[in-house]
Tab-separated table of C-alpha atoms in Angstrom:
chain	number	residue	atom	x	y	z
A	13	MET	CA	66.747	77.792	242.894
A	14	PRO	CA	69.288	77.154	239.903
A	15	THR	CA	71.500	80.184	238.855
A	16	PRO	CA	69.892	81.565	235.624
A	17	ARG	CA	72.031	81.170	232.398
A	18	LEU	CA	73.362	84.794	231.664
A	19	PRO	CA	75.988	86.249	229.356
A	20	GLN	CA	79.407	86.308	231.117
A	21	THR	CA	79.097	90.235	230.302
A	22	ALA	CA	76.091	90.109	232.828
A	23	TRP	CA	78.139	88.489	235.498
A	24	ALA	CA	80.816	90.862	235.235
A	25	VAL	CA	78.774	93.838	235.661
A	26	LEU	CA	77.157	92.096	238.627
A	27	GLY	CA	80.560	91.599	239.933
A	28	LEU	CA	81.468	95.223	239.433
A	29	LEU	CA	78.435	95.885	241.945
A	30	SER	CA	79.640	93.335	244.621
A	31	PHE	CA	82.080	95.633	245.869
A	32	PRO	CA	80.761	98.329	248.505
A	33	GLY	CA	78.657	101.182	247.554
A	34	GLU	CA	76.378	102.264	244.634
A	35	ARG	CA	77.537	103.102	241.157
A	36	THR	CA	76.123	104.824	238.157
A	37	GLY	CA	76.537	103.315	234.523
A	38	TYR	CA	79.457	105.709	234.026
A	39	GLU	CA	81.277	104.762	237.224
A	40	LEU	CA	80.861	101.238	236.331
A	41	LYS	CA	82.258	101.591	232.761
A	42	LYS	CA	85.465	103.401	234.423
A	43	TRP	CA	85.800	100.606	236.760
A	44	ALA	CA	85.586	98.196	233.736
A	45	ASP	CA	88.160	100.120	231.883
A	46	ALA	CA	90.450	100.268	234.888
A	47	SER	CA	90.559	96.327	235.642
A	48	LEU	CA	88.175	94.151	233.311
A	49	ARG	CA	89.537	95.258	229.956
A	50	PHE	CA	93.252	94.053	230.961
A	51	PHE	CA	91.814	90.176	230.982
A	52	TYR	CA	88.268	90.024	229.711
A	53	GLY	CA	87.508	93.046	227.899
A	54	ALA	CA	85.704	96.343	228.956
A	55	PRO	CA	81.886	96.286	227.904
A	56	ALA	CA	80.504	99.136	226.055
A	57	PHE	CA	78.305	101.587	227.671
A	58	SER	CA	75.313	100.161	225.751
A	59	GLN	CA	76.098	96.499	226.683
A	60	ILE	CA	76.508	97.922	230.516
A	61	TYR	CA	73.155	99.559	230.383
A	62	ALA	CA	71.627	96.742	228.740
A	63	GLU	CA	72.903	94.184	231.370
A	64	LEU	CA	71.735	96.531	234.187
A	65	ARG	CA	68.258	96.574	232.754
A	66	ARG	CA	68.291	92.712	232.589
A	67	LEU	CA	69.651	92.325	236.152
A	68	GLU	CA	67.161	94.713	237.597
A	69	GLU	CA	64.454	92.789	235.878
A	70	LEU	CA	65.719	89.702	237.692
A	71	GLY	CA	65.739	91.271	240.883
A	72	TYR	CA	69.536	91.376	241.278
A	73	VAL	CA	70.096	94.923	241.097
A	74	THR	CA	68.350	97.694	242.340
A	75	SER	CA	68.492	101.316	241.176
A	76	ARG	CA	67.535	104.958	242.161
A	77	ARG	CA	67.391	108.176	240.384
A	78	SER	CA	69.099	111.148	242.317
A	79	GLY	CA	66.899	113.842	243.768
A	80	PRO	CA	66.140	117.446	242.525
A	81	GLU	CA	69.069	118.540	244.494
A	82	GLU	CA	71.443	117.138	242.004
A	83	PRO	CA	72.553	119.369	239.107
A	84	ARG	CA	72.098	116.611	236.747
A	85	ALA	CA	69.754	113.772	237.317
A	86	LYS	CA	71.730	110.502	237.327
A	87	ARG	CA	70.875	106.794	238.240
A	88	THR	CA	72.777	104.788	240.779
A	89	TYR	CA	72.809	100.951	240.779
A	90	ALA	CA	73.473	98.494	243.826
A	91	ILE	CA	73.323	94.962	243.920
A	92	THR	CA	70.605	93.119	246.023
A	93	GLY	CA	70.604	90.312	248.404
A	94	GLU	CA	69.597	88.010	245.617
A	95	GLY	CA	71.885	89.296	243.259
A	96	ARG	CA	74.751	88.504	245.489
A	97	ALA	CA	73.600	84.960	246.279
A	98	ALA	CA	73.278	84.166	242.382
A	99	LEU	CA	76.616	85.731	241.961
A	100	ASP	CA	78.211	83.783	244.788
A	101	SER	CA	76.545	80.585	242.841
A	102	TRP	CA	78.060	81.507	239.773
A	103	ALA	CA	81.554	82.474	241.005
A	104	ALA	CA	81.746	79.109	243.020
A	105	ASP	CA	80.645	77.260	240.035
A	106	THR	CA	83.285	74.352	239.034
A	107	ASP	CA	81.733	73.522	235.739
A	108	ASP	CA	84.168	74.204	232.966
A	109	PRO	CA	83.948	78.085	232.123
A	110	GLY	CA	85.005	77.312	228.527
A	111	ALA	CA	88.071	77.962	226.356
A	112	VAL	CA	89.955	80.999	226.377
A	113	SER	CA	89.217	82.960	223.194
A	114	LEU	CA	92.276	84.607	221.336
A	115	LYS	CA	91.637	87.065	218.690
A	116	HIS	CA	94.644	88.755	217.682
A	117	PRO	CA	94.263	91.327	215.031
A	118	VAL	CA	98.054	92.158	214.667
A	119	LEU	CA	98.941	88.499	214.147
A	120	LEU	CA	96.305	87.844	211.580
A	121	ARG	CA	97.816	90.587	209.644
A	122	VAL	CA	101.053	89.009	210.013
A	123	TRP	CA	99.434	85.653	209.137
A	124	LEU	CA	98.362	87.457	205.641
A	125	GLY	CA	101.782	89.248	205.568
A	126	HIS	CA	102.293	87.643	201.837
A	127	LEU	CA	99.803	90.518	200.989
A	128	ALA	CA	101.314	93.311	202.615
A	129	GLU	CA	104.352	95.570	202.325
A	130	PRO	CA	107.200	94.095	204.475
A	131	GLU	CA	108.118	97.799	205.681
A	132	ARG	CA	104.478	98.415	206.712
A	133	LEU	CA	104.083	95.024	208.404
A	134	CYS	CA	107.201	95.720	210.497
A	135	ALA	CA	105.958	99.127	211.310
A	136	LEU	CA	102.597	97.707	212.451
A	137	VAL	CA	104.222	95.015	214.633
A	138	ALA	CA	106.459	97.858	216.114
A	139	GLU	CA	103.381	100.136	216.787
A	140	HIS	CA	101.892	96.968	218.613
A	141	ILE	CA	104.605	96.681	220.743
A	142	GLU	CA	104.676	100.460	221.715
A	143	HIS	CA	100.859	100.097	222.404
A	144	THR	CA	101.230	97.004	224.508
A	145	GLU	CA	103.867	98.744	226.458
A	146	GLY	CA	101.401	101.544	227.319
A	147	GLU	CA	98.936	98.900	228.298
A	148	LEU	CA	101.539	97.511	230.711
A	149	SER	CA	102.073	101.042	232.220
A	150	ASP	CA	98.152	101.380	232.669
A	151	VAL	CA	98.063	97.833	234.310
A	152	ARG	CA	100.953	98.947	236.684
A	153	GLU	CA	99.328	102.076	237.635
A	154	ALA	CA	96.005	100.129	238.284
A	155	LEU	CA	98.033	97.689	240.677
A	156	ALA	CA	99.647	100.702	242.328
A	157	LYS	CA	95.899	102.235	243.249
A	158	THR	CA	94.724	98.729	244.624
A	159	ASP	CA	97.865	97.955	246.693
A	160	GLY	CA	96.778	97.346	250.237
A	161	VAL	CA	93.114	97.584	249.489
A	162	GLU	CA	91.608	94.620	251.142
A	163	ALA	CA	88.578	94.438	249.156
A	164	TRP	CA	90.842	94.371	246.109
A	165	ALA	CA	93.155	91.226	246.919
A	166	HIS	CA	91.419	89.205	244.399
A	167	PRO	CA	91.278	91.903	241.474
A	168	GLN	CA	94.979	92.492	242.560
A	169	ILE	CA	95.829	88.763	241.248
A	170	ALA	CA	93.825	89.275	238.024
A	171	LEU	CA	95.910	92.478	237.469
A	172	ARG	CA	99.074	90.991	238.374
A	173	TRP	CA	98.328	88.091	235.827
A	174	SER	CA	97.391	90.874	233.414
A	175	GLU	CA	100.703	92.458	234.171
A	176	ARG	CA	102.760	89.229	233.177
A	177	ARG	CA	100.742	88.611	230.054
A	178	LEU	CA	101.427	91.918	228.791
A	179	VAL	CA	105.225	91.525	229.545
A	180	ALA	CA	104.948	88.080	227.692
A	181	GLU	CA	103.218	90.008	224.618
A	182	VAL	CA	106.007	92.457	224.398
A	183	GLU	CA	108.633	89.687	224.304
A	184	LEU	CA	106.628	87.690	221.598
A	185	ALA	CA	105.969	90.753	219.460
A	186	ARG	CA	109.525	91.585	219.608
A	187	GLY	CA	110.347	87.876	218.378
A	188	MET	CA	107.544	88.323	215.774
A	189	LEU	CA	109.227	91.620	214.593
A	190	ALA	CA	112.862	89.820	214.564
A	191	ASP	CA	111.256	87.139	212.300
A	192	LEU	CA	109.821	89.640	209.898
A	193	LEU	CA	112.902	91.454	209.556
A	194	ALA	CA	114.894	88.215	209.133
A	195	LEU	CA	112.492	87.596	206.072
A	196	ARG	CA	113.575	90.700	204.212
A	197	PRO	CA	115.587	90.364	201.232
A	198	ARG	CA	119.197	91.056	201.910
A	199	GLN	CA	120.612	94.027	199.955
A	200	PRO	CA	123.003	92.779	197.432
A	201	VAL	CA	126.397	93.786	198.005
A	202	THR	CA	127.852	95.908	195.235
A	203	ASP	CA	131.739	95.862	194.129
A	204	ALA	CA	134.059	98.480	195.449
A	205	PRO	CA	134.656	100.892	192.715
A	206	THR	CA	137.972	100.334	191.099
A	207	HIS	CA	140.381	103.371	190.635
A	208	GLY	CA	142.844	103.574	188.179
């Protein structure tokens, strides 16, 4: 049976369920925020639940509602054998997965820098550097949590790639800030006051 054409986000959600155990939509979102967001983007809750419904309709996922003993009812999801087979087939597919899409909102603002105040533009890039350094700290924290966990060997490779990308992003942003600072008009040198 051919693998159905699903959006990449559906495969990402199914992939999150490929690790042992059942998970709620909330737990899947937390996992996505702790790993996928560093290299693919973390889907919103609405996307996760929409994909879970689609995957359940295909028979790739099962769900069960918690019993009355739970203080708050919740639904947990698990991958099925059919879902595992489809995911295996998709992951092993050697067809071109498509081009990497880069949307860099800070760089878009710099590209339109002729319309902005130079000081504000420099501040924007400086804030981006600070934010990226925070992301780098987050990815290193995620790596530390997965250290030595055999089931997370491949996600660790993706997280290490993310760490290298963020290190490069900080370096590139610092270079961009230096370029912006070099564009600023030089202050005119005033003549020294004369006495006498």
